Coordinates of C-alpha atoms (C1' of nucleotides) in Angstrom, one line a residue:
Chain A
M1 CA 2.1 24.6 -25.6
R2 CA -1.3 23.6 -26.9
D3 CA -1.7 21.3 -29.8
T4 CA -4.3 22.5 -32.1
R5 CA -4.1 19.9 -34.8
P6 CA -7.3 18.0 -35.4
G7 CA -7.4 14.4 -34.1
P8 CA -6.4 11.7 -36.5
S9 CA -9.2 10.8 -38.9
L10 CA -10.4 7.2 -38.9
A11 CA -10.8 7.1 -42.6
S12 CA -7.3 8.4 -43.4
A13 CA -5.8 5.5 -41.6
M14 CA -7.7 2.8 -43.5
P15 CA -5.5 0.9 -45.9
R16 CA -6.0 2.1 -49.4
D17 CA -6.8 -1.4 -50.8
H18 CA -9.7 -1.8 -48.4
A19 CA -13.2 -0.6 -48.7
P20 CA -14.1 2.4 -46.6
S21 CA -15.1 1.7 -43.0
R22 CA -18.8 0.9 -42.7
S23 CA -19.1 -1.4 -39.7
A24 CA -18.4 -1.3 -36.0
A25 CA -15.8 -4.0 -36.6
D26 CA -13.9 -1.7 -39.0
A27 CA -14.1 1.1 -36.5
G28 CA -12.6 -1.1 -33.8
D29 CA -9.9 -2.2 -36.1
A30 CA -9.0 1.4 -36.8
R31 CA -8.9 1.9 -33.0
T32 CA -6.4 -0.9 -32.4
R33 CA -4.1 0.4 -35.1
Q34 CA -4.3 4.1 -34.4
T35 CA -4.2 4.2 -30.6
A36 CA -0.5 3.4 -30.2
P37 CA 0.8 6.0 -32.7
A38 CA -1.5 8.7 -31.3
L39 CA -0.6 7.9 -27.8
L40 CA 3.1 7.7 -28.4
A41 CA 3.0 11.1 -30.1
W42 CA 1.3 12.5 -27.1
Y43 CA 3.8 10.8 -24.7
D44 CA 6.7 12.3 -26.6
R45 CA 5.3 15.8 -25.8
H46 CA 3.9 15.3 -22.3
R47 CA 6.2 12.6 -20.8
R48 CA 6.5 13.1 -17.1
D49 CA 10.0 13.1 -15.6
L50 CA 9.9 10.6 -12.9
P51 CA 13.0 9.6 -10.8
W52 CA 13.1 6.0 -12.1
R53 CA 12.5 6.9 -15.7
A54 CA 15.4 6.9 -18.1
R55 CA 15.9 10.0 -20.2
P56 CA 14.9 9.6 -23.8
G57 CA 17.6 7.8 -25.6
E58 CA 19.2 6.5 -22.4
R59 CA 19.1 2.8 -21.6
P60 CA 17.0 2.1 -18.5
D61 CA 18.7 0.4 -15.6
P62 CA 16.8 -2.8 -14.9
Y63 CA 17.4 -2.5 -11.2
H64 CA 15.8 1.0 -11.1
V65 CA 12.9 -0.2 -13.2
W66 CA 12.3 -3.3 -11.0
L67 CA 12.7 -1.4 -7.7
S68 CA 10.3 1.3 -8.8
E69 CA 7.7 -1.2 -10.1
I70 CA 7.7 -3.1 -6.8
M71 CA 7.3 0.1 -4.8
L72 CA 4.6 1.4 -7.1
Q73 CA 2.4 -1.7 -6.6
Q74 CA -0.9 -0.3 -5.3
T75 CA 1.1 2.8 -4.2
T76 CA 1.0 6.3 -5.6
V77 CA 3.9 8.0 -7.3
A78 CA 4.0 10.8 -4.7
T79 CA 4.3 8.3 -1.8
V80 CA 7.0 6.2 -3.5
G81 CA 9.3 9.1 -4.4
P82 CA 11.2 9.5 -1.1
Y83 CA 11.4 5.8 -0.5
Y84 CA 12.8 5.2 -3.9
A85 CA 15.5 7.8 -3.4
R86 CA 16.5 6.5 0.0
F87 CA 16.7 2.9 -1.2
L88 CA 18.8 3.8 -4.2
Q89 CA 21.2 5.9 -2.2
R90 CA 21.6 3.2 0.4
W91 CA 21.6 0.2 -2.0
P92 CA 22.8 1.5 -5.4
T93 CA 22.8 -2.0 -7.0
V94 CA 20.9 -5.2 -6.8
A95 CA 24.0 -6.8 -5.3
A96 CA 24.1 -4.2 -2.5
L97 CA 20.5 -4.9 -1.8
A98 CA 21.0 -8.6 -1.8
A99 CA 23.8 -8.1 0.8
A100 CA 21.6 -6.1 3.1
D101 CA 20.0 -7.5 6.3
L102 CA 16.3 -8.1 5.9
D103 CA 15.7 -6.1 9.1
A104 CA 17.3 -3.1 7.4
V105 CA 15.2 -3.5 4.4
L106 CA 12.0 -3.8 6.4
H107 CA 12.9 -0.8 8.4
A108 CA 13.5 1.2 5.3
W109 CA 10.2 0.0 4.0
Q110 CA 8.4 1.1 7.1
G111 CA 5.3 3.1 6.3
L112 CA 5.1 2.0 2.7
G113 CA 2.7 -0.8 3.4
Y114 CA 2.2 -4.3 2.0
Y115 CA 5.3 -5.5 3.8
A116 CA 5.4 -8.8 1.9
R117 CA 6.7 -6.7 -0.9
A118 CA 9.8 -5.8 1.2
R119 CA 10.5 -9.4 2.1
N120 CA 10.0 -10.5 -1.5
L121 CA 12.1 -7.6 -2.7
H122 CA 15.0 -8.9 -0.6
R123 CA 14.5 -12.5 -1.7
C124 CA 14.4 -11.4 -5.3
A125 CA 17.6 -9.4 -5.0
K126 CA 19.3 -12.4 -3.5
A127 CA 18.0 -14.6 -6.3
V128 CA 19.2 -12.2 -9.0
A129 CA 22.6 -11.7 -7.4
G130 CA 23.1 -15.3 -6.6
E131 CA 21.4 -17.4 -9.2
H132 CA 21.3 -15.0 -12.2
G133 CA 24.8 -13.6 -12.0
G134 CA 23.6 -10.2 -10.9
R135 CA 21.5 -9.6 -14.0
F136 CA 17.7 -9.6 -14.2
P137 CA 16.1 -12.1 -16.6
E138 CA 15.1 -10.3 -19.8
T139 CA 11.9 -12.1 -20.6
E140 CA 8.5 -12.2 -19.0
E141 CA 8.7 -15.9 -18.3
G142 CA 12.1 -15.5 -16.6
L143 CA 11.0 -12.5 -14.5
L144 CA 7.8 -14.3 -13.5
T145 CA 9.9 -16.9 -11.6
L146 CA 11.2 -14.3 -9.2
P147 CA 9.6 -13.6 -5.8
G148 CA 7.3 -10.6 -5.8
I149 CA 7.1 -10.4 -9.6
G150 CA 3.7 -11.3 -11.0
G151 CA 2.1 -10.8 -14.4
Y152 CA 2.0 -7.1 -14.3
T153 CA 5.6 -6.5 -13.0
A154 CA 7.1 -9.1 -15.3
A155 CA 5.5 -7.4 -18.3
A156 CA 6.4 -4.0 -17.1
V157 CA 10.1 -4.8 -16.5
A158 CA 10.4 -6.8 -19.8
A159 CA 8.9 -3.9 -21.8
I160 CA 10.4 -0.9 -20.0
A161 CA 13.8 -2.2 -19.1
F162 CA 14.5 -4.6 -22.0
G163 CA 12.3 -3.3 -24.8
A164 CA 10.3 -6.6 -25.1
K165 CA 6.9 -6.5 -26.7
A166 CA 5.0 -7.1 -23.5
T167 CA 1.8 -5.6 -22.1
P168 CA 1.6 -4.8 -18.4
V169 CA -2.0 -4.0 -17.3
D170 CA -2.4 -2.1 -14.2
G171 CA -5.4 -0.2 -12.8
N172 CA -4.7 2.8 -15.0
I173 CA -4.6 0.7 -18.2
E174 CA -7.7 -1.2 -17.2
R175 CA -9.5 2.0 -17.0
V176 CA -8.2 3.4 -20.2
V177 CA -8.9 0.2 -22.1
A178 CA -12.4 -0.2 -20.6
R179 CA -13.3 3.3 -21.8
L180 CA -11.6 3.0 -25.2
F181 CA -13.7 -0.1 -26.0
A182 CA -16.7 0.9 -23.8
L183 CA -16.4 -2.5 -22.1
E184 CA -19.2 -2.6 -19.5
T185 CA -18.4 -5.9 -17.9
P186 CA -17.6 -5.2 -14.3
L187 CA -14.2 -5.8 -12.7
P188 CA -12.7 -8.1 -11.7
A189 CA -14.5 -10.4 -14.1
S190 CA -13.4 -8.3 -17.1
K191 CA -9.7 -8.5 -16.3
P192 CA -8.9 -11.2 -18.9
E193 CA -10.8 -9.3 -21.6
L194 CA -9.1 -6.1 -20.7
R195 CA -5.7 -7.8 -20.9
R196 CA -6.6 -9.2 -24.3
L197 CA -7.7 -5.8 -25.6
A198 CA -4.6 -4.1 -24.2
G199 CA -2.5 -6.6 -26.0
L200 CA -4.2 -5.8 -29.3
L201 CA -3.2 -2.1 -28.8
T202 CA 0.5 -2.8 -28.0
P203 CA 2.8 -1.7 -30.8
E204 CA 5.7 -3.9 -32.1
T205 CA 8.3 -1.3 -31.0
R206 CA 8.3 1.0 -28.0
A207 CA 6.1 -1.3 -26.0
G208 CA 7.7 0.1 -22.8
D209 CA 7.0 3.7 -23.8
F210 CA 3.5 2.6 -24.8
A211 CA 2.8 1.1 -21.4
Q212 CA 4.1 4.1 -19.6
A213 CA 2.1 6.4 -21.8
M214 CA -1.1 4.5 -21.0
M215 CA -0.3 4.8 -17.3
D216 CA 0.5 8.5 -17.6
L217 CA -2.7 9.0 -19.6
G218 CA -4.7 7.2 -16.9
A219 CA -3.0 9.2 -14.1
T220 CA -3.4 12.6 -15.7
L221 CA -6.3 12.7 -18.2
C222 CA -8.2 9.4 -18.2
R223 CA -8.8 9.8 -14.4
P224 CA -11.3 7.8 -12.4
K225 CA -13.4 10.9 -11.7
A226 CA -13.8 13.8 -14.1
P227 CA -11.7 12.6 -17.0
L228 CA -10.3 15.4 -19.1
C229 CA -11.6 14.0 -22.4
L230 CA -11.1 17.3 -24.2
A231 CA -7.4 17.1 -23.8
C232 CA -7.1 13.4 -24.6
P233 CA -5.2 12.2 -27.6
L234 CA -7.4 9.2 -27.9
T235 CA -10.8 10.9 -27.9
A236 CA -11.4 10.2 -31.5
F237 CA -11.1 6.5 -30.9
C238 CA -12.9 6.3 -27.5
A239 CA -16.1 4.4 -27.6
A240 CA -17.1 5.3 -24.1
R241 CA -16.6 9.0 -24.9
A242 CA -18.8 8.6 -27.9
A243 CA -21.4 6.9 -25.8
G244 CA -21.2 9.5 -23.1
I245 CA -20.3 6.9 -20.4
A246 CA -16.6 7.4 -20.0
E247 CA -16.8 8.5 -16.4
T248 CA -18.9 5.5 -15.4
L249 CA -16.2 3.0 -16.6
P250 CA -14.8 0.7 -15.5
R251 CA -17.7 -0.8 -13.7
R252 CA -16.9 -2.8 -10.5
S253 CA -18.7 -5.6 -8.8
P254 CA -19.8 -4.6 -5.3
K255 CA -17.4 -5.5 -2.5
R256 CA -18.4 -6.7 0.8
A257 CA -18.3 -4.5 3.9
R258 CA -15.2 -4.5 6.1
P259 CA -15.7 -6.1 9.5
Q260 CA -14.9 -4.2 12.7
K261 CA -12.4 -5.9 14.9
H262 CA -11.3 -5.3 18.5
G263 CA -8.2 -5.9 20.5
V264 CA -6.5 -4.9 23.7
V265 CA -2.9 -3.8 23.8
F266 CA -0.6 -4.4 26.8
W267 CA 1.7 -1.4 27.3
I268 CA 4.3 -3.0 29.6
R269 CA 6.8 -0.7 31.2
C270 CA 9.8 -1.4 33.4
P271 CA 11.4 1.0 35.8
D272 CA 14.0 2.3 33.3
G273 CA 11.1 3.4 31.0
A274 CA 11.5 0.7 28.4
V275 CA 8.4 -0.8 26.8
L276 CA 8.0 -4.4 25.6
L277 CA 7.9 -4.9 21.9
R278 CA 7.7 -8.3 20.1
R279 CA 8.1 -9.4 16.5
R280 CA 5.1 -10.5 14.6
A281 CA 5.0 -13.8 12.7
E282 CA 6.9 -13.7 9.4
E283 CA 3.7 -14.5 7.4
G284 CA 0.4 -12.7 7.2
L285 CA -0.7 -9.4 8.4
L286 CA 2.2 -7.0 9.1
G287 CA 4.5 -9.9 8.8
G288 CA 7.9 -9.6 10.4
L289 CA 7.2 -6.2 11.9
M290 CA 7.3 -5.1 15.5
E291 CA 4.2 -4.7 17.7
F292 CA 3.2 -4.0 21.3
P293 CA 1.8 -7.3 22.7
S294 CA -1.9 -7.6 22.5
T295 CA -4.9 -9.9 22.6
D296 CA -6.2 -11.5 19.5
W297 CA -7.9 -9.1 17.1
R298 CA -11.5 -10.4 16.8
E299 CA -15.0 -9.2 15.9
E300 CA -16.2 -9.9 19.4
S301 CA -15.4 -7.1 21.8
W302 CA -13.1 -7.7 24.8
S303 CA -14.0 -7.2 28.5
V304 CA -11.1 -6.0 30.7
S305 CA -11.2 -9.2 32.7
A306 CA -11.1 -11.4 29.6
A307 CA -8.2 -9.3 28.2
I308 CA -6.2 -9.6 31.4
K309 CA -6.4 -13.3 31.2
A310 CA -4.6 -13.1 27.9
A311 CA -1.9 -10.8 29.1
P312 CA 1.7 -12.0 28.7
V313 CA 2.6 -11.1 32.3
K314 CA 0.9 -10.5 35.6
A315 CA 0.6 -6.9 36.5
D316 CA -1.6 -4.3 38.1
W317 CA -3.3 -3.3 34.8
Q318 CA -4.7 0.2 34.3
A319 CA -6.9 1.1 31.4
L320 CA -5.9 4.2 29.4
P321 CA -8.7 6.4 28.2
G322 CA -9.5 6.5 24.5
V323 CA -9.0 4.1 21.7
V324 CA -6.7 3.7 18.7
E325 CA -8.5 3.3 15.4
H326 CA -7.1 2.0 12.2
G327 CA -8.4 0.8 8.9
F328 CA -6.8 -2.0 6.8
T329 CA -7.9 -3.1 3.3
H330 CA -10.2 -5.7 4.5
F331 CA -11.1 -4.8 8.1
D332 CA -11.2 -1.9 10.6
I333 CA -9.8 -2.3 14.1
D334 CA -9.9 -0.4 17.3
L335 CA -7.4 -1.1 20.1
T336 CA -7.8 -0.1 23.8
L337 CA -4.7 0.0 26.0
L338 CA -3.9 -1.5 29.4
T339 CA -0.7 -0.3 31.1
G340 CA 1.2 -2.4 33.6
E341 CA 4.5 -2.1 35.4
V342 CA 7.0 -4.9 35.9
P343 CA 9.8 -4.6 38.4
A344 CA 12.6 -5.2 36.0
R345 CA 13.4 -6.2 32.4
T346 CA 11.6 -9.4 32.9
K347 CA 12.5 -12.2 30.6
L348 CA 9.6 -12.2 28.2
E349 CA 9.2 -12.9 24.6
G350 CA 10.2 -9.7 22.9
V351 CA 12.6 -6.8 23.4
W352 CA 12.6 -3.8 25.7
V353 CA 12.8 -0.5 23.9
K354 CA 12.7 3.0 25.3
P355 CA 10.3 5.3 23.6
E356 CA 13.1 7.5 22.2
D357 CA 14.4 4.4 20.4
F358 CA 11.1 3.5 18.8
A359 CA 12.2 5.2 15.6
G360 CA 14.8 2.5 15.2
Q361 CA 12.1 -0.2 15.1
A362 CA 10.1 -1.4 12.1
L363 CA 6.7 -0.3 13.5
P364 CA 3.7 -0.3 11.2
T365 CA 1.5 2.7 11.2
L366 CA -1.0 1.1 13.5
M367 CA 1.7 0.6 16.2
K368 CA 2.9 4.1 15.7
K369 CA -0.6 5.2 16.5
V370 CA -0.6 3.0 19.6
A371 CA 2.7 4.5 20.8
R372 CA 1.6 8.1 20.2
H373 CA -1.6 7.5 22.0
A374 CA 0.0 5.8 25.0
L375 CA 2.7 8.3 25.4
A376 CA 0.3 11.2 25.2
A377 CA -2.1 9.6 27.7
L378 CA 0.7 8.7 30.2
Q379 CA 2.0 12.2 29.9
D380 CA -1.4 13.7 30.6
A381 CA -2.7 11.3 33.2
P382 CA -0.5 11.3 36.3
A383 CA -1.7 14.0 38.7
A384 CA -3.0 16.0 35.8
P385 CA -5.7 18.6 36.6
P386 CA -9.1 17.8 35.1
E387 CA -9.1 18.6 31.4
T388 CA -11.2 21.7 30.8
G389 CA -10.3 22.7 27.3
R390 CA -9.7 20.9 24.0
R391 CA -6.6 18.7 24.0
K392 CA -4.1 19.1 21.3
K393 CA -2.8 15.8 20.0
K394 CA 0.9 15.8 19.4
A395 CA 2.8 13.6 17.0
S396 CA 5.5 11.9 19.0
S397 CA 6.9 9.6 16.3
Chain B
dA1 C1' -11.3 -17.8 -7.4
dA2 C1' -11.8 -15.2 -3.6
dT3 C1' -9.3 -13.4 0.0
dC4 C1' -5.6 -11.6 2.3
dC5 C1' -2.1 -8.2 2.3
dG6 C1' -1.1 -1.0 4.3
dT7 C1' -1.2 3.4 3.7
dG8 C1' -2.2 8.1 2.4
dG9 C1' -4.6 11.3 -0.4
dG10 C1' -8.7 12.9 -2.9
dT11 C1' -13.5 13.9 -2.9
Chain C
dT1 C1' -17.9 10.9 7.2
dA2 C1' -17.2 7.4 4.2
dC3 C1' -16.0 6.0 0.6
dC4 C1' -12.7 5.5 -3.6
dC5 C1' -8.4 4.4 -5.5
dA6 C1' -3.4 3.7 -6.3
dA7 C1' 2.5 1.3 -11.8
dG8 C1' -0.5 -6.0 -7.7
dG9 C1' 1.2 -10.6 -5.7
dA10 C1' 0.6 -14.8 -3.2
dT11 C1' -2.2 -18.3 -1.8

DNA sequence: AATCCGTGGGT
DNA sequence: TACCCAAGGAT
């Protein structure tokens, strides 16, 4: 249903005992007072029904709010959905999650990325279950002491789960606020100012609904590209809209190019078909996840002879055709593969796993690509007639 | 303070 | 293709 009412008038909201608005400062003051009521009215009509969101009038479950906020860090709603459902079914309470094995949590997190979140999620659950009597702290300061909870998440949980007047500021809200105030300072330098301005907008009550409304607005109308200003409940207050620069905001400082790195993976088989996997270090890139052994990943390319010197075992190495490519946030990588046979399940650092059991391992996407590539190449290679047509790539994970 | 952390979808 | 960007945190 379309709302055909005119937008709120700036003048009508001015206190009666004040002179009519004449200055930009007055207009800005009107903006800070009128934004929340207008936005909440919009939210009450257009609120999205998300799995972790309490129904109107229902009390939110802090565990649900916290779990969803951790998963949603730098991750889209659509991606999170299935993971959230699986976690909640398997670990219905924070106590259940605290009692889980870290390996099980990492495995359930597989594919969601930023795996430090999963380790901190588990640590946080243990802290809440152990040191806080099974209840989450209800203040920003208290929440901030927990692993994996930073300024954004502390404010989001405090506001959404506990009704505190707190102002979470995520990428959506940064964009909405930058446009509302036509702030042209580029990110990330503008972050403190954006937080301050967002705080000015936050109402005394319904701070949680306000935050979610701002995020909904950013996700559906105040989008990065092609914002739908005509449907926006804040268009009357939006300085960027008035100036015709909404789509260009927020500005961003240029980011440096991502380096290209190279590595060589050792696909080590034993006669029963098992392949060697090892666990990565707990800290850093893909921390705690499983991988196929490889050389260092470096910007200098590897020769086969140099790579073989770095192999974890002696073998008759054979190069597989093709490369596996992958992009991370801050670098791109290509991996080439060497296959080698060992006579038995040699005692090496790692575990022997048959390909049909890979699904039971916490393999990051890069290593799933490696497995798919190796299995396809090994299936094609032995005594295969020369390829004449295009080859279809099959997913085998 | 700048850099390091994944991944998938949209354009 | 090559970007952008997403309910950020830790160091």
